[in-house]
XYZ file of C-alpha atoms in Angstrom:
709
model
C -23.688 33.910 16.295
C -20.441 32.036 16.918
C -19.393 29.432 14.406
C -19.790 25.946 15.796
C -17.182 23.230 15.822
C -17.157 21.164 12.632
C -17.824 17.436 13.046
C -16.464 14.647 10.862
C -19.617 13.847 8.931
C -20.015 17.502 7.915
C -16.765 17.329 5.971
C -17.423 13.941 4.392
C -15.676 11.644 6.909
C -18.225 8.876 7.393
C -16.914 5.432 6.371
C -14.500 2.752 7.549
C -12.611 0.052 5.683
C -13.402 -2.815 8.033
C -16.588 -3.733 9.879
C -14.754 -4.697 13.089
C -16.411 -3.399 16.270
C -13.602 -1.143 17.485
C -12.939 -0.290 21.136
C -12.378 2.609 23.501
C -9.076 4.420 23.745
C -8.052 7.984 24.593
C -6.003 9.822 21.971
C -3.497 12.435 23.197
C -4.409 12.224 26.868
C -0.901 13.605 27.292
C 0.919 15.382 24.490
C 3.821 12.971 25.014
C 1.467 10.172 23.903
C 1.787 11.455 20.327
C 5.362 11.494 19.013
C 6.131 12.537 15.434
C 9.506 12.270 13.717
C 9.866 13.604 10.202
C 11.120 11.216 7.514
C 13.302 12.902 4.895
C 13.279 12.083 1.190
C 16.046 9.521 1.666
C 13.841 7.600 4.103
C 15.864 8.644 7.169
C 13.871 9.232 10.350
C 14.807 12.664 11.707
C 15.831 12.533 15.365
C 17.386 14.898 17.868
C 20.696 13.273 18.840
C 22.939 16.185 19.871
C 22.514 19.727 21.179
C 26.088 20.805 20.414
C 27.216 23.169 17.658
C 29.799 21.810 15.189
C 33.428 22.595 16.010
C 34.076 24.449 12.761
C 31.999 27.608 12.460
C 31.825 30.250 9.693
C 33.882 33.386 10.092
C 32.282 36.242 11.953
C 29.728 38.027 9.856
C 28.622 41.619 9.885
C 25.892 42.116 12.472
C 24.212 45.370 11.555
C 22.932 46.851 8.306
C 23.799 46.004 4.749
C 26.845 48.174 4.193
C 29.901 49.860 5.696
C 30.546 53.574 6.061
C 32.450 53.575 2.759
C 29.446 52.050 1.050
C 27.239 54.686 2.654
C 29.314 57.419 1.022
C 28.984 55.589 -2.274
C 25.195 55.418 -1.871
C 25.113 59.140 -1.155
C 26.755 59.903 -4.474
C 24.406 57.530 -6.273
C 21.379 59.118 -4.635
C 22.625 62.489 -5.864
C 22.763 61.043 -9.382
C 19.270 59.613 -8.910
C 18.037 63.109 -7.994
C 19.058 64.309 -11.450
C 17.138 61.457 -13.056
C 13.971 61.284 -10.967
C 13.737 64.538 -9.043
C 14.340 65.596 -5.469
C 11.165 64.137 -3.834
C 11.898 60.626 -5.105
C 15.584 60.968 -4.184
C 14.654 61.916 -0.618
C 12.221 58.995 -0.445
C 14.909 56.602 -1.676
C 17.505 57.933 0.763
C 15.116 57.444 3.695
C 14.359 53.911 2.505
C 18.043 52.944 2.326
C 18.651 54.444 5.773
C 15.848 52.315 7.181
C 17.327 49.197 5.613
C 20.724 50.038 7.112
C 19.131 50.527 10.513
C 17.353 47.189 10.232
C 14.095 48.729 11.367
C 10.921 46.715 11.186
C 9.484 49.059 8.556
C 12.517 48.800 6.290
C 11.109 46.031 4.145
C 7.860 47.705 3.115
C 8.139 48.758 -0.555
C 8.188 52.417 -1.556
C 6.380 53.834 -4.595
C 7.945 56.609 -6.666
C 6.065 59.497 -8.260
C 3.628 58.752 -11.130
C 5.330 58.638 -14.529
C 3.599 58.456 -17.950
C 6.877 58.285 -19.919
C 7.707 54.632 -20.553
C 11.253 55.389 -21.767
C 11.945 57.394 -18.615
C 10.627 54.559 -16.439
C 12.973 52.208 -18.291
C 15.894 54.491 -17.475
C 14.920 54.432 -13.794
C 14.723 50.620 -13.810
C 18.185 50.407 -15.379
C 19.589 52.881 -12.861
C 18.533 50.636 -9.997
C 19.945 47.550 -11.706
C 23.319 49.228 -12.096
C 23.571 51.142 -8.813
C 21.397 49.441 -6.187
C 21.689 45.693 -6.664
C 20.057 45.048 -3.275
C 16.877 46.731 -4.527
C 14.452 45.542 -7.202
C 11.831 47.488 -9.103
C 8.557 46.815 -10.865
C 5.537 48.843 -12.046
C 2.189 49.374 -10.311
C -0.874 51.338 -11.371
C -0.870 55.061 -10.740
C -3.724 57.350 -9.656
C -5.335 57.085 -13.120
C -5.036 54.595 -16.044
C -2.615 56.759 -18.012
C -0.046 56.883 -15.211
C 2.247 54.204 -13.834
C 4.439 54.194 -10.742
C 7.718 52.407 -10.123
C 7.719 50.356 -6.913
C 11.040 49.774 -5.136
C 11.610 46.971 -2.648
C 14.447 45.277 -0.831
C 15.676 42.013 -2.338
C 17.898 39.699 -0.302
C 18.365 37.179 -3.103
C 21.867 36.778 -4.550
C 22.734 39.176 -7.410
C 21.739 37.892 -10.838
C 19.886 35.001 -9.290
C 18.529 32.918 -12.149
C 17.158 30.130 -9.973
C 13.847 28.442 -10.628
C 12.052 30.481 -7.969
C 13.329 33.945 -8.921
C 10.375 34.699 -11.201
C 7.815 33.775 -8.579
C 9.595 35.891 -5.974
C 9.483 38.879 -8.273
C 5.827 38.363 -9.075
C 4.920 38.161 -5.406
C 6.709 41.330 -4.479
C 8.499 39.700 -1.567
C 12.060 38.858 -0.733
C 12.867 35.301 0.312
C 14.952 35.845 3.444
C 15.844 38.333 6.150
C 19.512 38.911 5.259
C 20.431 41.596 7.767
C 23.914 40.982 9.083
C 24.802 38.378 6.437
C 26.538 40.298 3.641
C 30.012 39.018 4.551
C 29.097 35.332 4.769
C 32.134 33.232 3.677
C 31.911 31.750 0.189
C 33.014 28.254 1.265
C 30.186 27.767 3.762
C 26.625 26.812 2.851
C 24.297 29.795 3.191
C 21.752 27.798 5.201
C 22.098 26.329 8.651
C 20.078 23.124 8.878
C 19.096 21.873 12.315
C 16.650 19.566 14.024
C 14.019 21.189 16.190
C 12.449 19.178 19.001
C 9.287 20.670 20.449
C 6.685 19.745 23.033
C 3.086 20.982 22.927
C 3.857 23.713 20.395
C 3.049 24.015 16.719
C 5.797 24.654 14.193
C 4.971 28.311 13.603
C 4.771 29.076 17.303
C 8.160 27.463 17.971
C 9.890 29.242 15.089
C 8.239 32.483 16.139
C 9.904 32.199 19.540
C 13.282 31.379 17.988
C 12.951 34.213 15.470
C 12.192 36.683 18.260
C 15.241 35.547 20.213
C 17.486 35.815 17.142
C 15.936 39.074 15.978
C 15.154 37.761 12.483
C 12.011 37.553 10.418
C 9.990 34.321 10.120
C 10.626 34.092 6.369
C 14.268 33.261 7.124
C 13.179 29.775 8.204
C 12.365 26.883 5.904
C 10.799 23.552 6.766
C 9.303 20.603 4.931
C 5.975 20.424 6.759
C 4.066 21.642 9.801
C 3.803 19.231 12.736
C 1.110 18.739 15.358
C 0.868 21.110 18.276
C -0.368 18.661 20.881
C 2.510 16.257 20.430
C 6.248 15.779 20.815
C 7.778 16.299 17.378
C 11.191 16.436 15.717
C 11.733 17.900 12.272
C 14.336 19.573 10.065
C 14.491 23.348 9.738
C 16.811 25.629 7.785
C 17.636 29.241 8.551
C 19.407 31.697 6.293
C 22.988 32.668 7.213
C 22.951 32.042 10.959
C 25.711 30.434 13.022
C 25.070 27.132 14.773
C 26.738 28.345 17.973
C 24.218 31.157 18.190
C 21.254 28.803 17.906
C 22.802 26.208 20.229
C 23.195 28.911 22.880
C 19.416 29.382 22.895
C 18.814 25.897 24.305
C 19.391 27.012 27.891
C 16.625 29.601 27.530
C 14.123 27.732 25.375
C 11.133 26.186 27.096
C 9.547 23.145 25.455
C 11.937 23.496 22.491
C 15.438 22.136 21.836
C 17.716 22.656 18.816
C 20.504 20.391 17.628
C 22.164 18.284 14.910
C 23.488 21.379 13.142
C 25.105 21.467 9.707
C 25.558 23.990 6.888
C 23.896 23.311 3.534
C 23.586 25.088 0.190
C 19.787 25.048 -0.120
C 16.986 25.875 2.290
C 14.110 23.507 2.953
C 10.790 23.976 1.159
C 7.355 22.663 1.997
C 6.886 19.146 0.666
C 10.550 18.126 0.814
C 9.914 15.067 2.925
C 8.860 11.463 2.422
C 6.495 11.459 5.372
C 6.377 11.126 9.146
C 7.081 8.362 11.661
C 4.443 8.218 14.402
C 4.692 6.670 17.858
C 1.250 6.874 19.441
C 0.093 5.711 22.853
C -3.646 5.099 23.203
C -4.447 5.070 26.910
C -7.394 3.765 28.865
C -8.038 0.891 26.455
C -11.392 -0.752 27.122
C -12.743 -3.617 25.021
C -15.033 -6.618 25.347
C -12.007 -8.829 24.796
C -8.297 -8.562 24.117
C -8.858 -10.448 20.868
C -10.862 -7.512 19.474
C -7.902 -5.213 20.097
C -5.435 -7.597 18.497
C -7.680 -8.282 15.506
C -8.318 -4.566 14.947
C -4.618 -3.703 15.159
C -3.724 -6.463 12.706
C -6.464 -5.288 10.337
C -5.167 -1.711 10.380
C -1.721 -2.905 9.358
C -3.104 -5.232 6.675
C -5.949 -3.149 5.202
C -5.033 0.413 6.076
C -7.575 3.234 6.308
C -9.521 5.661 4.136
C -7.123 8.486 3.341
C -9.404 11.320 4.450
C -8.325 14.880 5.091
C -8.845 14.894 8.849
C -10.351 17.578 11.036
C -6.760 18.464 11.866
C -6.447 19.793 8.302
C -8.649 22.719 9.242
C -6.531 23.398 12.311
C -3.419 23.385 10.128
C -4.971 26.009 7.882
C -5.538 28.157 10.944
C -1.911 27.613 11.963
C -0.748 29.253 8.749
C -2.104 32.483 10.241
C -0.076 31.889 13.419
C -3.159 30.896 15.348
C -4.330 27.486 16.501
C -8.099 27.319 16.837
C -8.524 23.661 17.651
C -9.470 20.819 15.342
C -12.349 21.789 13.127
C -13.259 25.078 14.820
C -12.402 27.209 11.807
C -14.897 26.445 9.010
C -12.285 26.933 6.325
C -14.201 24.964 3.681
C -17.166 27.325 4.158
C -14.893 30.323 3.694
C -13.513 28.634 0.591
C -17.034 28.147 -0.746
C -17.838 31.824 -0.216
C -14.704 32.813 -2.135
C -15.570 30.511 -5.021
C -19.046 32.090 -5.206
C -17.625 35.605 -5.098
C -19.324 36.438 -1.796
C -16.519 38.639 -0.520
C -18.288 40.207 2.459
C -19.503 36.823 3.702
C -15.964 35.452 3.507
C -14.632 38.421 5.486
C -17.358 38.001 8.100
C -16.537 34.315 8.552
C -12.842 35.096 8.994
C -13.590 37.726 11.644
C -16.656 36.259 13.391
C -16.499 34.712 16.893
C -15.991 30.939 16.994
C -16.860 28.170 19.381
C -14.297 25.705 20.631
C -11.179 27.836 20.279
C -8.416 25.841 21.974
C -5.661 28.363 22.581
C -3.855 29.216 25.752
C -6.392 30.735 28.141
C -5.104 34.314 27.910
C -5.001 34.254 24.133
C -8.416 32.633 23.838
C -10.126 35.230 26.002
C -8.410 38.162 24.295
C -9.203 36.945 20.789
C -12.808 36.051 21.608
C -13.266 39.511 23.117
C -11.834 41.189 20.012
C -14.023 39.154 17.639
C -17.125 39.919 19.696
C -16.226 43.601 19.795
C -15.957 43.790 16.008
C -19.185 41.835 15.504
C -21.084 44.294 17.687
C -19.364 47.568 16.751
C -17.764 47.211 13.277
C -14.987 49.344 14.762
C -11.986 48.404 12.601
C -9.405 50.540 14.418
C -10.543 49.445 17.858
C -10.499 45.775 16.868
C -6.982 46.069 15.414
C -5.744 47.364 18.759
C -7.056 44.226 20.448
C -6.019 41.529 17.961
C -2.576 39.913 18.436
C -0.153 40.356 15.548
C 0.124 36.634 14.904
C -3.468 36.551 13.592
C -2.211 37.377 10.132
C -5.419 36.893 8.127
C -7.648 38.837 10.505
C -5.247 41.743 10.838
C -4.610 41.936 7.100
C -8.351 42.123 6.414
C -8.918 44.819 9.034
C -5.915 46.897 7.912
C -7.295 46.873 4.374
C -10.813 47.798 5.526
C -9.294 50.620 7.546
C -7.909 52.260 4.391
C -10.650 51.105 1.996
C -13.924 50.653 3.903
C -16.366 48.338 2.171
C -13.842 46.945 -0.337
C -14.073 43.335 0.818
C -12.356 41.801 -2.209
C -9.331 44.006 -1.675
C -9.380 43.059 2.006
C -9.305 39.357 1.110
C -6.479 39.909 -1.352
C -4.482 41.612 1.382
C -4.202 38.253 3.158
C -0.896 36.603 2.165
C -1.602 34.626 -0.977
C -0.335 31.350 0.394
C -2.805 31.661 3.255
C -5.850 32.823 1.321
C -5.415 29.969 -1.162
C -5.669 27.512 1.716
C -9.346 28.393 2.037
C -9.824 27.204 -1.545
C -7.784 24.062 -0.888
C -9.950 23.341 2.146
C -13.056 23.353 -0.042
C -11.294 20.983 -2.440
C -10.555 18.623 0.457
C -14.206 18.829 1.544
C -15.282 17.639 -1.912
C -12.593 14.944 -1.963
C -13.695 13.525 1.396
C -17.313 13.241 0.275
C -16.250 11.580 -2.983
C -14.102 9.070 -1.090
C -17.003 8.179 1.208
C -19.335 7.696 -1.749
C -16.732 5.472 -3.432
C -16.651 3.234 -0.354
C -20.437 3.221 0.057
C -21.133 2.374 -3.586
C -18.315 -0.010 -4.444
C -16.754 -1.211 -1.200
C -13.090 -1.470 -0.258
C -11.959 -4.697 -1.916
C -11.705 -4.226 -5.677
C -11.310 -1.792 -8.544
C -14.481 -1.108 -10.535
C -15.254 0.173 -14.006
C -14.751 3.937 -14.234
C -12.293 4.250 -11.333
C -9.228 6.438 -11.754
C -5.773 4.879 -11.336
C -2.190 5.679 -12.202
C -1.094 3.839 -15.330
C 1.090 0.807 -14.777
C 4.529 1.096 -16.268
C 5.034 4.762 -15.386
C 7.748 5.756 -12.964
C 6.478 4.860 -9.509
C 8.800 7.316 -7.832
C 7.597 10.111 -10.064
C 3.955 9.359 -9.447
C 4.319 8.881 -5.699
C 5.752 12.341 -5.279
C 2.575 13.944 -6.547
C -0.023 11.613 -5.129
C 1.532 11.590 -1.679
C 0.738 15.231 -1.123
C -2.605 16.910 -1.428
C -1.080 19.837 -3.263
C 2.142 20.341 -5.111
C 4.531 22.465 -3.124
C 5.753 25.986 -3.604
C 9.213 26.809 -2.298
C 9.411 30.387 -3.377
C 8.322 32.269 -0.312
C 10.496 30.721 2.343
C 9.477 28.610 5.284
C 6.252 30.333 6.074
C 4.840 29.911 2.626
C 2.341 27.154 2.317
C 1.233 24.702 -0.300
C 0.341 26.418 -3.548
C -0.792 23.784 -5.966
C -1.840 26.253 -8.602
C 1.637 27.789 -8.787
C 3.175 24.639 -10.240
C 3.889 24.876 -13.933
C 1.347 23.576 -16.430
C 3.669 21.042 -17.989
C 4.117 19.204 -14.669
C 0.379 18.754 -14.238
C -0.091 17.713 -17.833
C 2.615 15.121 -17.214
C 0.694 13.840 -14.189
C -2.511 13.612 -16.201
C -0.821 11.439 -18.806
C -0.128 8.991 -15.965
C -3.818 8.844 -15.000
C -6.329 6.597 -16.717
C -9.929 5.453 -16.338
C -10.254 1.743 -15.592
C -11.911 -0.102 -18.507
C -13.117 -3.682 -19.061
C -9.723 -4.788 -20.336
C -8.063 -3.551 -17.150
C -10.587 -5.450 -15.024
C -10.016 -8.665 -16.971
C -6.237 -8.385 -16.708
C -6.363 -7.817 -12.940
C -3.378 -5.490 -13.130
C -4.928 -2.912 -10.799
C -5.879 -3.364 -7.131
C -7.899 -1.322 -4.680
C -4.652 0.327 -3.520
C -4.291 1.955 -6.955
C -7.578 3.871 -6.822
C -7.224 7.654 -6.745
C -9.646 10.573 -6.724
C -9.069 14.119 -7.974
C -8.757 17.301 -6.010
C -11.009 19.447 -8.250
C -9.350 21.739 -10.752
C -9.249 22.728 -14.393
C -6.788 20.020 -15.509
C -7.892 16.888 -13.667
C -9.847 13.908 -14.901
C -12.912 12.684 -13.025
C -14.095 9.082 -12.613
C -16.555 7.972 -15.280
C -18.700 6.071 -12.790
C -21.256 7.797 -10.569
C -18.628 9.089 -8.106
C -18.204 12.080 -10.414
C -21.751 13.084 -9.470
C -20.600 13.817 -5.919
C -18.426 16.691 -7.095
C -21.179 18.078 -9.313
C -23.984 17.705 -6.771
C -22.106 19.285 -3.859
C -20.774 22.220 -5.846
C -24.193 22.830 -7.396
C -25.745 22.814 -3.927
C -23.154 25.361 -2.826
C -23.766 27.557 -5.866
C -20.379 26.747 -7.414
C -19.526 25.483 -10.889
C -16.634 23.156 -11.719
C -16.512 24.437 -15.287
C -17.525 28.097 -15.131
C -16.601 30.964 -12.859
C -19.292 33.324 -11.569
C -16.738 36.109 -11.124
C -13.526 37.333 -12.756
C -11.126 36.765 -9.862
C -9.088 33.841 -11.192
C -7.378 32.804 -7.974
C -10.769 32.205 -6.327
C -12.096 30.001 -9.135
C -11.813 26.237 -9.466
C -11.642 26.724 -13.231
C -8.293 28.494 -12.732
C -6.841 26.004 -10.251
C -4.943 23.076 -11.706
C -5.971 20.282 -9.323
C -4.187 17.033 -8.453
C -4.872 13.481 -7.182
C -4.848 11.576 -3.907
C -4.968 7.882 -3.053
C -8.281 6.760 -1.569
C -6.776 4.039 0.624
C -3.543 4.195 2.587
C -1.688 1.460 4.458
C 0.641 2.335 7.338
C 4.293 1.569 6.561
C 6.498 -0.482 8.914
C 3.510 -0.919 11.190
C 4.085 -2.219 14.742
C 1.837 -2.445 17.772
C 2.124 -3.525 21.398
C -0.252 -3.809 24.368
C 1.107 -2.378 27.623
C -0.078 -2.265 31.229
C 0.410 0.788 33.463
C -0.799 1.908 36.877
C 0.067 5.616 36.928
C -2.095 7.542 34.482
C 0.209 10.557 34.636
C 3.374 8.635 33.841
C 5.049 9.071 30.469
C 5.049 5.718 28.681
C 7.351 6.366 25.695
C 10.871 7.788 25.580
C 11.306 10.944 23.532
C 14.435 12.033 21.666
C 15.298 14.376 24.527
C 14.857 11.593 27.095
C 17.422 9.529 25.200
C 19.891 12.432 25.103
C 19.472 12.975 28.834
C 20.075 9.292 29.551
C 23.329 9.221 27.613
C 24.652 12.642 28.634
C 26.804 13.264 31.754
C 24.797 14.323 34.761
C 23.572 17.937 34.675
C 24.898 18.464 31.110
C 21.445 18.670 29.578
C 18.627 20.086 31.633
C 15.297 18.356 31.033
C 12.325 20.350 29.925
C 10.078 20.926 32.937
C 6.540 19.809 32.125
C 5.242 20.388 35.618
C 4.364 23.548 37.472
C 7.863 24.366 38.690
C 9.475 27.499 37.280
C 13.013 26.928 36.079
C 15.584 29.452 34.919
C 15.097 28.204 31.369
C 11.375 28.801 31.537
C 11.867 32.284 32.965
C 14.296 33.281 30.224
C 11.963 32.103 27.496
C 9.040 33.882 29.140
C 11.048 37.093 29.096
C 11.641 36.647 25.377
C 7.929 36.240 24.795
C 7.033 39.073 27.118
C 9.289 41.460 25.202
C 7.700 40.527 21.868
C 4.791 42.488 20.459
C 3.567 39.309 18.787
C 2.263 37.800 22.015
C -0.417 39.026 24.421
C 0.721 40.430 27.771
C -0.658 39.046 31.013
C 0.526 38.244 34.493
C -0.103 34.554 33.946
C 3.046 34.019 31.876
C 3.060 30.262 32.452
C 0.386 29.557 29.871
C 1.979 31.830 27.273
C 5.350 30.139 27.726
C 3.932 26.795 26.807
C 3.138 24.856 29.970
C 0.148 22.585 29.716
C -3.186 24.208 30.394
C -5.433 21.756 32.199
C -8.419 21.364 29.953
C -10.792 18.425 30.485
C -8.934 16.688 27.658
C -5.796 16.635 29.829
C -7.245 15.013 32.919
C -6.064 11.532 33.754
C -8.381 8.575 33.635
C -7.590 7.587 37.162
C -5.800 8.608 40.330
C -2.040 8.663 39.751
C -1.559 6.864 43.062
C -3.922 4.073 42.121
C -2.409 0.616 41.868
C -5.123 -0.570 39.488
C -3.691 -1.598 36.148
C -4.722 0.176 32.958
C -4.119 -0.922 29.394
C -2.469 1.104 26.639
C -1.919 0.322 22.982
C 1.388 1.511 21.532
C 1.389 2.043 17.760
C 4.387 2.819 15.558
C 4.092 3.448 11.822
C 5.137 5.707 8.966
C 2.776 7.597 6.667
C 3.504 9.535 3.463
C 3.360 13.320 3.615
C -0.152 14.786 3.964
C -1.671 11.578 5.335
C -3.294 11.915 8.739
C -2.429 9.570 11.604
C -5.713 10.526 13.279
C -7.547 8.892 10.394
C -5.638 5.654 11.061
C -6.639 5.874 14.744
C -10.245 6.520 13.735
C -10.239 3.305 11.677
C -8.845 1.377 14.632
C -11.215 2.687 17.307
C -14.246 3.221 15.036
C -14.882 6.518 16.810
C -14.685 10.214 15.962
C -11.376 12.053 16.188
C -13.037 15.346 17.132
C -11.756 17.148 20.204
C -15.259 17.316 21.654
C -15.612 13.526 21.564
C -12.285 12.792 23.215
C -13.034 15.302 25.953
C -16.030 13.164 26.927
C -13.760 10.140 27.470
C -12.080 11.961 30.336
C -15.298 12.900 32.137
């Protein structure tokens, strides 16, 4: 049976701050009605202002392989020396591995494992040999065929020699290199190793857009870094970094990119990591406004700016988790909190089944949706791992990782789950944490209201550094920068001392605090469950205990020995219960054409100021431009995208779902009303939750589809 779409109340979203009546409005009738601009840590709103590469570019860099012919001769002599140390089979294996790296083949970055070795001193000699002779390779030890034997694993490492940076240990532990460094060995010393640029995208999620760019550049996704994922159904601008690439090369892609533009290039010393942002600036157009009176609209808008909203994890959170696997399944269609619950209980097969099972409400491009649904159904009915792998697109990382593992180790479901990239599999746990947090927030509002602090609430202590506290409370998880741009939030990777420092800033409100009046409702926080967080001492703590007990999960004891899938081994953090929009503005507008764009985008502004025909607008209609064709060819040549004659939907043009239909005839002269909202939110706060407070309606896709019928 297909998994049904998750609704708000199922994940704890049930309350509002105000008791105002709300009104009707359509969210994201057009993707251009939802504009998001990243705000960097300095408070600067990130905008696309130029598509040109800077005049001064780095010197030409080597394009192929990691060495020259002279170096190859040197490696040959070293491999001969290695043969004397480790034997001919391992020397042959190593030589083949280095040749693959030189060729830049797609298999060149998979680690190799040398022959089993029970002699610890000999293994040490092998490790030292690699350190001295192959600085672009790193080694570690893995278990051999039986407990008495160990094997040395060898893998490619693109990090700088002798890198002692803060992330080097994590990179080693994870067995992965941080960047795709092919063609970058001769990068000039005086130029920053990272190219930072602004990416403007329409109706594409961040991973999808960078996947296209990576394919066109011929580099791996891990070369990119960014501070946060942005909405798919929107027009967004954000910062991205890429490792050792020239701006002129990226700027040249603009003429072929469809729905994506790159600009504002500069070279910097450090790449971006998740969480390195202050927040996002939203410009939202709610169309088809219907209300009993204009006063209700004005009063509701004023109240949102004055009171804010309950800082729930929105249904979009579940879609974002799906995005980490390079697939967008639509808001709420992937029951990630249920998968997280299964992992916490140690029900490995159930978790695998939920990852692979068919789902209702998948909102992908039509071709992708049909192909994926067919593959899921095929596996459900046949359990044919090999056959299902042939049907699943490569960008479904979690599903393919699970099936590849089951192919080699049938029935080992825990191993299959661990084969999913760690940053992705931990998101299932984080989703369950957010599910508990939402329910606790609703109970806090139901029991104690939205106006004052009460005995037993949690708050951050007054007198501590506000800046320091804000950094942690503004994000649902602390960030992990170690795995490049496609890593995701890994709260439990942050060092213990940081979390202990946060906990010293947290206190339980007592009678003295209430009498002094030093804390307000805006100070109230709730924990994301973990081993090092405090819980409220009022009855809100019961929510965490009751829900986890109902789900067969303990907050204090683990039912299995797999630490990463246990709340008792996850640190935890805190999140504000109430959030006010920053620099909030609103405006009522009248329009007659329901298909007309009502807000200027960054690209619109560039086109207005540029000489005629200098910048070609992105075609959002049905016409096929040269730019669209070129980008389609890029996608068509990639194995990461499904093949079909209907290239238009793959390339990114709008697919006309009911959600996209206009509220009226575009030729109608009847006036409609729209509400334009502009505001900034801290990182990890959801604009859809602000809209929900305003309209007093659900933000689910299913509900907003009905408004267009």
